C-alpha positions as a LaTeX table, in Angstrom:
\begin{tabular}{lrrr}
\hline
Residue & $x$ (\AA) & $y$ (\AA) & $z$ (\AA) \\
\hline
Unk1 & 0.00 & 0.00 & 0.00 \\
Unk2 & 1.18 & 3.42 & $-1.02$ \\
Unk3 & 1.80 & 6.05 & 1.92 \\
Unk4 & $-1.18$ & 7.46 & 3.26 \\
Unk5 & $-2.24$ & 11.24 & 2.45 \\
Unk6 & $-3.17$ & 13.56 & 4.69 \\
Unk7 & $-3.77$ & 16.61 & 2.95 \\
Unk8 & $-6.60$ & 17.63 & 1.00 \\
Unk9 & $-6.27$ & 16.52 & $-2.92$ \\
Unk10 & $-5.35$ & 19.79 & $-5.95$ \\
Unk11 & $-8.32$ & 20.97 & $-7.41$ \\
Unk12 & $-8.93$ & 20.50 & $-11.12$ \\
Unk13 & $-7.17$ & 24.29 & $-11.68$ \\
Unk14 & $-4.04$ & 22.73 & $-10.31$ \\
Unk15 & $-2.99$ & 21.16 & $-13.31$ \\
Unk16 & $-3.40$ & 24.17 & $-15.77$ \\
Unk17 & $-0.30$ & 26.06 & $-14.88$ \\
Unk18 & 2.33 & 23.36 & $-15.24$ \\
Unk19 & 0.74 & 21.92 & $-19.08$ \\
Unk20 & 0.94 & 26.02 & $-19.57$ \\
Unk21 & 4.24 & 26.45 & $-18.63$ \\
Unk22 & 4.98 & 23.14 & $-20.69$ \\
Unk23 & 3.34 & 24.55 & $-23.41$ \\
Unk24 & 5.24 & 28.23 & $-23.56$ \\
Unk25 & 8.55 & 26.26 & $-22.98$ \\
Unk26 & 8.07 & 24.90 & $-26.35$ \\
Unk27 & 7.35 & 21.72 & $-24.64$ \\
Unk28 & 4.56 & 18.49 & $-25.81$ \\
Unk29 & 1.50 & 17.27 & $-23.84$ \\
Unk30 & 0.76 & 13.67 & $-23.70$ \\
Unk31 & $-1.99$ & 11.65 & $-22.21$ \\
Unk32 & $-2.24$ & 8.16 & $-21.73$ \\
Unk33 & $-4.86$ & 5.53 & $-20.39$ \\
Unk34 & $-5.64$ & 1.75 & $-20.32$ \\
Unk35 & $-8.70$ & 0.33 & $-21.15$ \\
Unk36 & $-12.04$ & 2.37 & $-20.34$ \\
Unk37 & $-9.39$ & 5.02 & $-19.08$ \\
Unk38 & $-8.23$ & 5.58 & $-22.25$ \\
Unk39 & $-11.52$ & 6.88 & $-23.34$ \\
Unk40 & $-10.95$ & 10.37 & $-21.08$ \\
Unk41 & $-7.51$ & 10.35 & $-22.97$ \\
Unk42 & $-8.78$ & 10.24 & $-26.34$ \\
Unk43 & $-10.97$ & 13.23 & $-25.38$ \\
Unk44 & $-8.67$ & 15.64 & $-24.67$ \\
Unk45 & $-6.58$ & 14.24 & $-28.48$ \\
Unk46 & $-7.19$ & 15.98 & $-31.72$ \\
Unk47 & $-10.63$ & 17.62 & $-29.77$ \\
Unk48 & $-12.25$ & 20.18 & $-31.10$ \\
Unk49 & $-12.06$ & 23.10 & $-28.34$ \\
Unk50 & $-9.29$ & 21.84 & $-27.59$ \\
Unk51 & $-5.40$ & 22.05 & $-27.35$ \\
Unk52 & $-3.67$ & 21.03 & $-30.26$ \\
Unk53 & $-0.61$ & 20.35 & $-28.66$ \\
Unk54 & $-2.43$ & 17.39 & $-26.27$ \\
Unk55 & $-0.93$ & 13.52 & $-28.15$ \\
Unk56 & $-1.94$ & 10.04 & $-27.64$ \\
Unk57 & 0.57 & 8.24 & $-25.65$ \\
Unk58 & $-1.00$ & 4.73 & $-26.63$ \\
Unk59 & 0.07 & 1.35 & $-25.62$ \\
Unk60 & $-0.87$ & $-1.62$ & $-28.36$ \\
Unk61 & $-3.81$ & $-3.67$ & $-27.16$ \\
Unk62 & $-4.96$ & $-1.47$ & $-24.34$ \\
Unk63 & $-6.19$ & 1.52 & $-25.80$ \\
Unk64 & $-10.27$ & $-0.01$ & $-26.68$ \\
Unk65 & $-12.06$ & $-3.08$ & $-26.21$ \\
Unk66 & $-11.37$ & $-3.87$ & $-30.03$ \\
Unk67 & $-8.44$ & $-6.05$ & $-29.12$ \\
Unk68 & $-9.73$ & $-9.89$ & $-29.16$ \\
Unk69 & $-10.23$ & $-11.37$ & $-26.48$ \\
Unk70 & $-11.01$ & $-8.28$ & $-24.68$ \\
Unk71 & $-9.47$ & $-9.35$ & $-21.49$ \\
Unk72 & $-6.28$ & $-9.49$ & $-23.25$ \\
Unk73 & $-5.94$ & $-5.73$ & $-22.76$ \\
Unk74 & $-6.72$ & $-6.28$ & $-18.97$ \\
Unk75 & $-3.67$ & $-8.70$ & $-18.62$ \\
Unk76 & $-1.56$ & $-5.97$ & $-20.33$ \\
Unk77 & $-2.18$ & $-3.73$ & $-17.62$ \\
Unk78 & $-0.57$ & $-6.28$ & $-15.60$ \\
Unk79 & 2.43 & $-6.69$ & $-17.32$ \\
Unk80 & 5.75 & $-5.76$ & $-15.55$ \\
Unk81 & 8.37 & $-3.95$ & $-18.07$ \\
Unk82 & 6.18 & $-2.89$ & $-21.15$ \\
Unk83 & 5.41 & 0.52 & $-20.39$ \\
Unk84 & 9.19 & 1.34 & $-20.24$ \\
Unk85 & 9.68 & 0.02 & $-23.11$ \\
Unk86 & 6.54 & 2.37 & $-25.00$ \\
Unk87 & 8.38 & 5.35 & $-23.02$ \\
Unk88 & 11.24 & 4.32 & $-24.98$ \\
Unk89 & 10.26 & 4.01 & $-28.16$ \\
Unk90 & 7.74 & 7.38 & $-27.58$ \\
Unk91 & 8.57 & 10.74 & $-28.83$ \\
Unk92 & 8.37 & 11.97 & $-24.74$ \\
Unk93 & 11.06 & 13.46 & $-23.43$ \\
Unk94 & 12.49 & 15.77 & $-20.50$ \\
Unk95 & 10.22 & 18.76 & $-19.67$ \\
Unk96 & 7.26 & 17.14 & $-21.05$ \\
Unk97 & 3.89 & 16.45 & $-19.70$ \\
Unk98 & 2.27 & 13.15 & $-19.59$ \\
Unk99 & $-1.23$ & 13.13 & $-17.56$ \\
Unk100 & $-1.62$ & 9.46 & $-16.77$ \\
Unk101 & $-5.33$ & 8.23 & $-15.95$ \\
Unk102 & $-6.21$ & 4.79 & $-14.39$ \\
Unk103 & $-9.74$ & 4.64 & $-12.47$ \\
Unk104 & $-7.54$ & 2.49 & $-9.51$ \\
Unk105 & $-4.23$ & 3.46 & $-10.17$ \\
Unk106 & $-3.04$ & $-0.08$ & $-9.05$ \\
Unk107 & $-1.82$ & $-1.62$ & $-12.37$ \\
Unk108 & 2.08 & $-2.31$ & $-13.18$ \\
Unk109 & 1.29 & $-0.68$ & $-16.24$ \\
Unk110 & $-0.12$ & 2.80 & $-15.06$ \\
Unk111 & 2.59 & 2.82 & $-12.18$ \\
Unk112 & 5.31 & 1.58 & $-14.01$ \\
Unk113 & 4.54 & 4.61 & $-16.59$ \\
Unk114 & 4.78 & 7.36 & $-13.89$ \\
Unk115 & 7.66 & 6.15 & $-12.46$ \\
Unk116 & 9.66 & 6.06 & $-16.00$ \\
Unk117 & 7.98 & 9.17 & $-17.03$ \\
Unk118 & 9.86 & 11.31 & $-13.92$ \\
Unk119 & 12.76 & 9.01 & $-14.30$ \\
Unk120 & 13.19 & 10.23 & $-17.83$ \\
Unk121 & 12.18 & 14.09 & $-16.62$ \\
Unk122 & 8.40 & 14.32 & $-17.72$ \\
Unk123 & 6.40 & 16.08 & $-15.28$ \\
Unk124 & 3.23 & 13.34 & $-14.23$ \\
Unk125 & $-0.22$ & 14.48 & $-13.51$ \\
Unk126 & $-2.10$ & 11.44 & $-12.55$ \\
Unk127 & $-5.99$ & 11.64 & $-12.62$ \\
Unk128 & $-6.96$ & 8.45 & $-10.32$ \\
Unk129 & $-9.52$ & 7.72 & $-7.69$ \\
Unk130 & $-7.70$ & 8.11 & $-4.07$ \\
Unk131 & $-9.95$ & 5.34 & $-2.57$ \\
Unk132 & $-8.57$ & 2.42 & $-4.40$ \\
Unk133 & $-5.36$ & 2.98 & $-2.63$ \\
Unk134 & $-7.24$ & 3.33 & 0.45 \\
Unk135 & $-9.30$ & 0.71 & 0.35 \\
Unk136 & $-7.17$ & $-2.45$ & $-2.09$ \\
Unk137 & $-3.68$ & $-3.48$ & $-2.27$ \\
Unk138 & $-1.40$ & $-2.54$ & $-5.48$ \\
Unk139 & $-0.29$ & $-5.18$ & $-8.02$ \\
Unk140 & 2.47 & $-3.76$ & $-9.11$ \\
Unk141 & 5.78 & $-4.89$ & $-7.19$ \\
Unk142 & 6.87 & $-1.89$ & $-4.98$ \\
Unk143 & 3.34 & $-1.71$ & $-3.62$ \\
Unk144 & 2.55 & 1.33 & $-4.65$ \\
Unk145 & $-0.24$ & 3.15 & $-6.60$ \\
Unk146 & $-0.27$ & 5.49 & $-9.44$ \\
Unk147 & $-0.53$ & 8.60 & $-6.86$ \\
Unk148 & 2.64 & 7.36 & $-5.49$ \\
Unk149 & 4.66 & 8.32 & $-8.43$ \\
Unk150 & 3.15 & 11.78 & $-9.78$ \\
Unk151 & 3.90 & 15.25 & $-9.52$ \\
Unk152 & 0.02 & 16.25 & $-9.37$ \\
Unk153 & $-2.82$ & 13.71 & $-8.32$ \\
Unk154 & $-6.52$ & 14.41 & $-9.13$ \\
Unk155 & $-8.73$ & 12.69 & $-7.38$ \\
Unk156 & $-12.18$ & 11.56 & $-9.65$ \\
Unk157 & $-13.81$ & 10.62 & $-6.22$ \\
Unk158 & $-15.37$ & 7.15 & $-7.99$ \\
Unk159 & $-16.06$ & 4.43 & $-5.78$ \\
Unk160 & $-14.37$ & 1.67 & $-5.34$ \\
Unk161 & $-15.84$ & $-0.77$ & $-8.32$ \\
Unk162 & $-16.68$ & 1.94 & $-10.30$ \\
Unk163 & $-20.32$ & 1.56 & $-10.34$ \\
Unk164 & $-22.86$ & 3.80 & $-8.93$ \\
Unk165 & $-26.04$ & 1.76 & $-8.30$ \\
Unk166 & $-27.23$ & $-0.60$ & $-6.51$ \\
Unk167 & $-31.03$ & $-2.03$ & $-6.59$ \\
Unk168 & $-32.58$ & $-4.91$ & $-5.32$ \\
Unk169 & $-32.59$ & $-7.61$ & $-8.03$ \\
Unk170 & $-29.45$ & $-7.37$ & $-9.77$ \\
Unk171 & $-26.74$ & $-8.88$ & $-7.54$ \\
Unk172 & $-23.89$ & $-6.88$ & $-8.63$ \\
Unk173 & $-23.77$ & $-2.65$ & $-8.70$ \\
Unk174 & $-24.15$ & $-1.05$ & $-11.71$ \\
Unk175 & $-23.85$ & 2.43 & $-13.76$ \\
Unk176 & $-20.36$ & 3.09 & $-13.95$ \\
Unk177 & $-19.56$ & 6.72 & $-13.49$ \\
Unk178 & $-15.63$ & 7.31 & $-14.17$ \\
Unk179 & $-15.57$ & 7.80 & $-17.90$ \\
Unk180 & $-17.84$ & 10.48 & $-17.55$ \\
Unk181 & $-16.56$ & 12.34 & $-14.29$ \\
Unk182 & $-12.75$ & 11.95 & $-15.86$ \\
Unk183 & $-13.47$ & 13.37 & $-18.83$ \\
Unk184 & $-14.68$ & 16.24 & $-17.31$ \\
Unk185 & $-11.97$ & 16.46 & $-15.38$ \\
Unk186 & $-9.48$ & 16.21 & $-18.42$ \\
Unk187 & $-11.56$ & 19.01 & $-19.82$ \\
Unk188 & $-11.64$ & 21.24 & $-17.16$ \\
Unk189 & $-7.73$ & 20.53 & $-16.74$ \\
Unk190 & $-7.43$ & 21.45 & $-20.58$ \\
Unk191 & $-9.40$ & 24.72 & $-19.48$ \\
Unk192 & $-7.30$ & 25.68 & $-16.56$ \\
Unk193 & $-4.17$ & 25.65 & $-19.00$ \\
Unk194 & $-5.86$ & 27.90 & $-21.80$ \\
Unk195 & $-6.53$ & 30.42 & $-19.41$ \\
Unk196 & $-3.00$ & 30.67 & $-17.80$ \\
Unk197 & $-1.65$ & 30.53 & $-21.70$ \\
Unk198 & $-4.02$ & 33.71 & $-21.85$ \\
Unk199 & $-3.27$ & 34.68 & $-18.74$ \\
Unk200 & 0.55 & 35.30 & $-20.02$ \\
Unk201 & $-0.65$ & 36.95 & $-22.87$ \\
Unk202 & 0.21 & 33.67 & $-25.24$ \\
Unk203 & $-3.02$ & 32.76 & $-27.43$ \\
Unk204 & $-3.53$ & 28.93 & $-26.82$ \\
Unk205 & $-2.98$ & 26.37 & $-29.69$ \\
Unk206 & $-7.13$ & 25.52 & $-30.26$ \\
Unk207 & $-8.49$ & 23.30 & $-32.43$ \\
Unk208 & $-11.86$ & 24.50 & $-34.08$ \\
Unk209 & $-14.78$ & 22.16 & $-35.20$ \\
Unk210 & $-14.39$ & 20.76 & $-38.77$ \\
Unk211 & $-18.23$ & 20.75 & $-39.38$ \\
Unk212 & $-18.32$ & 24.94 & $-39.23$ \\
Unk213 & $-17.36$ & 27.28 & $-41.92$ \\
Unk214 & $-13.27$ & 27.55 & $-42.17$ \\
Unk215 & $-12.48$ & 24.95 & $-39.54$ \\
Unk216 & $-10.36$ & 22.78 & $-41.24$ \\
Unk217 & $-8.13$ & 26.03 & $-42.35$ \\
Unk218 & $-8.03$ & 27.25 & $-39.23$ \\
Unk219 & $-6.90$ & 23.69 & $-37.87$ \\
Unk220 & $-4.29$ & 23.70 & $-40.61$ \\
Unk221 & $-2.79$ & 26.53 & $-39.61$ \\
Unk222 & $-2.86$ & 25.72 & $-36.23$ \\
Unk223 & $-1.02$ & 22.15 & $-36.92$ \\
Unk224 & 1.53 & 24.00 & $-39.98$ \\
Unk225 & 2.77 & 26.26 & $-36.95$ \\
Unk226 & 2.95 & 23.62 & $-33.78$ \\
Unk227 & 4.24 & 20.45 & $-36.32$ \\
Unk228 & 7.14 & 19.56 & $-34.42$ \\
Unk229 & 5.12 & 19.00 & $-31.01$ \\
Unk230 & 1.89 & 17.30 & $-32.39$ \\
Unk231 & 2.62 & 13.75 & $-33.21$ \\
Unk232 & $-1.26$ & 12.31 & $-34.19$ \\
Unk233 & $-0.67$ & 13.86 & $-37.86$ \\
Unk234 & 2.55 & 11.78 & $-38.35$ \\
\hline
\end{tabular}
């Protein structure tokens, strides 16, 4: 079990000055998640209203449920070594940010990514829910959990088990909440950094819609100027 903590968790705001002062550095943005976390990733990518500068830090067979079988991306999370070597192979490097999400945070994989990332210099926001390392044991070998390992740690609040409901007649709870409330959170994060870009008087890389009138030109533009930090065009 990971230390316990004490002290009340960052708000979602907290997160918006370091991605700004990655992005005015000249620095990337990359988000990665496994399995339903990877949905609240994929939100923040190629978004419009969005930052353009925000990549897809994927591993093979855990981004979606399109991987057959479908638990084979849950036993990837499992799997001790493998997201050094995606770090490795990644464009990431010192003075990035990578925002790692994991609903429990008690993977190998999710740890194991955090504790490369500040190895190799990346600052690590992890967006987690505090109560699975209050309430279950980590699987990864040091016994710690994602929080364990990142500079900033947002805490979704989601229950242990992820679902919501509970009725009688169906044995096991149900609704799951986290894709939604992360997502929200990975938003509101993306927010927080647009306004401290503005706040410095440096207009934010946005992406615009491609369904209104001179969106994709606009997004051109946008992804001409910032090529050398946005990686999904490549």
């Amino acid at each position: 079990m990971g230390p316990p903590r004490t002290s009340a968790p960052p708000t979602r705001g907290a997160a918006g000055p370091p991605l700004a002062d990655t992005v005015a550095a000249g620095g990337r943005l990359f988000a990665f998640g496994a399995g339903h976390s990877s949905l609240a990733a994929q939100d923040v990518v190629y978004r419009a209203g969005g930052l353009a500068l925000m990549n897809l830090l994927a591993v093979p067979g855990t981004v979606g449920v399109d991987v057959m079988p479908a638990t084979l991306g849950s036993a990837l999370e499992r799997v001790d070594g493998l997201a050094g070597a995606v770090l490795d192979s990644s464009p990431a490097e010192a003075g990035d940010v990578l925002v790692i999400i994991s609903l429990s945070g008690r993977n190998a994989l999710p740890v194991e990514m955090a504790m490369n990332a500040q190895a190799l210099g990346l600052k690590v926001i992890g967006v987690t829910s505090v109560a699975y390392a209050d309430g279950t044991r980590s699987r990864h070998g040091s016994g710690g959990f994602l929080r364990d390992h990142c500079d900033i740690v947002l805490d979704s609040k989601i229950s242990i088990g992820d679902a919501e409901l509970t009725v009688e007649g169906i044995e096991a709870p149900f609704a799951p909440a986290s894709t939604v409330v992360t997502s929200a959170v990975m938003q509101a994060m993306m927010a927080a950094a647009a306004e401290q870009l503005v706040a410095r008087g440096i207009e934010p890389p946005m992406l615009r819609s491609g369904n209104v009138d001179g969106g994709h030109e606009w997004n051109g533009r946008v992804m001409t100027e910032y090529r050398d930090r946005i990686f999904y065009r490549r």
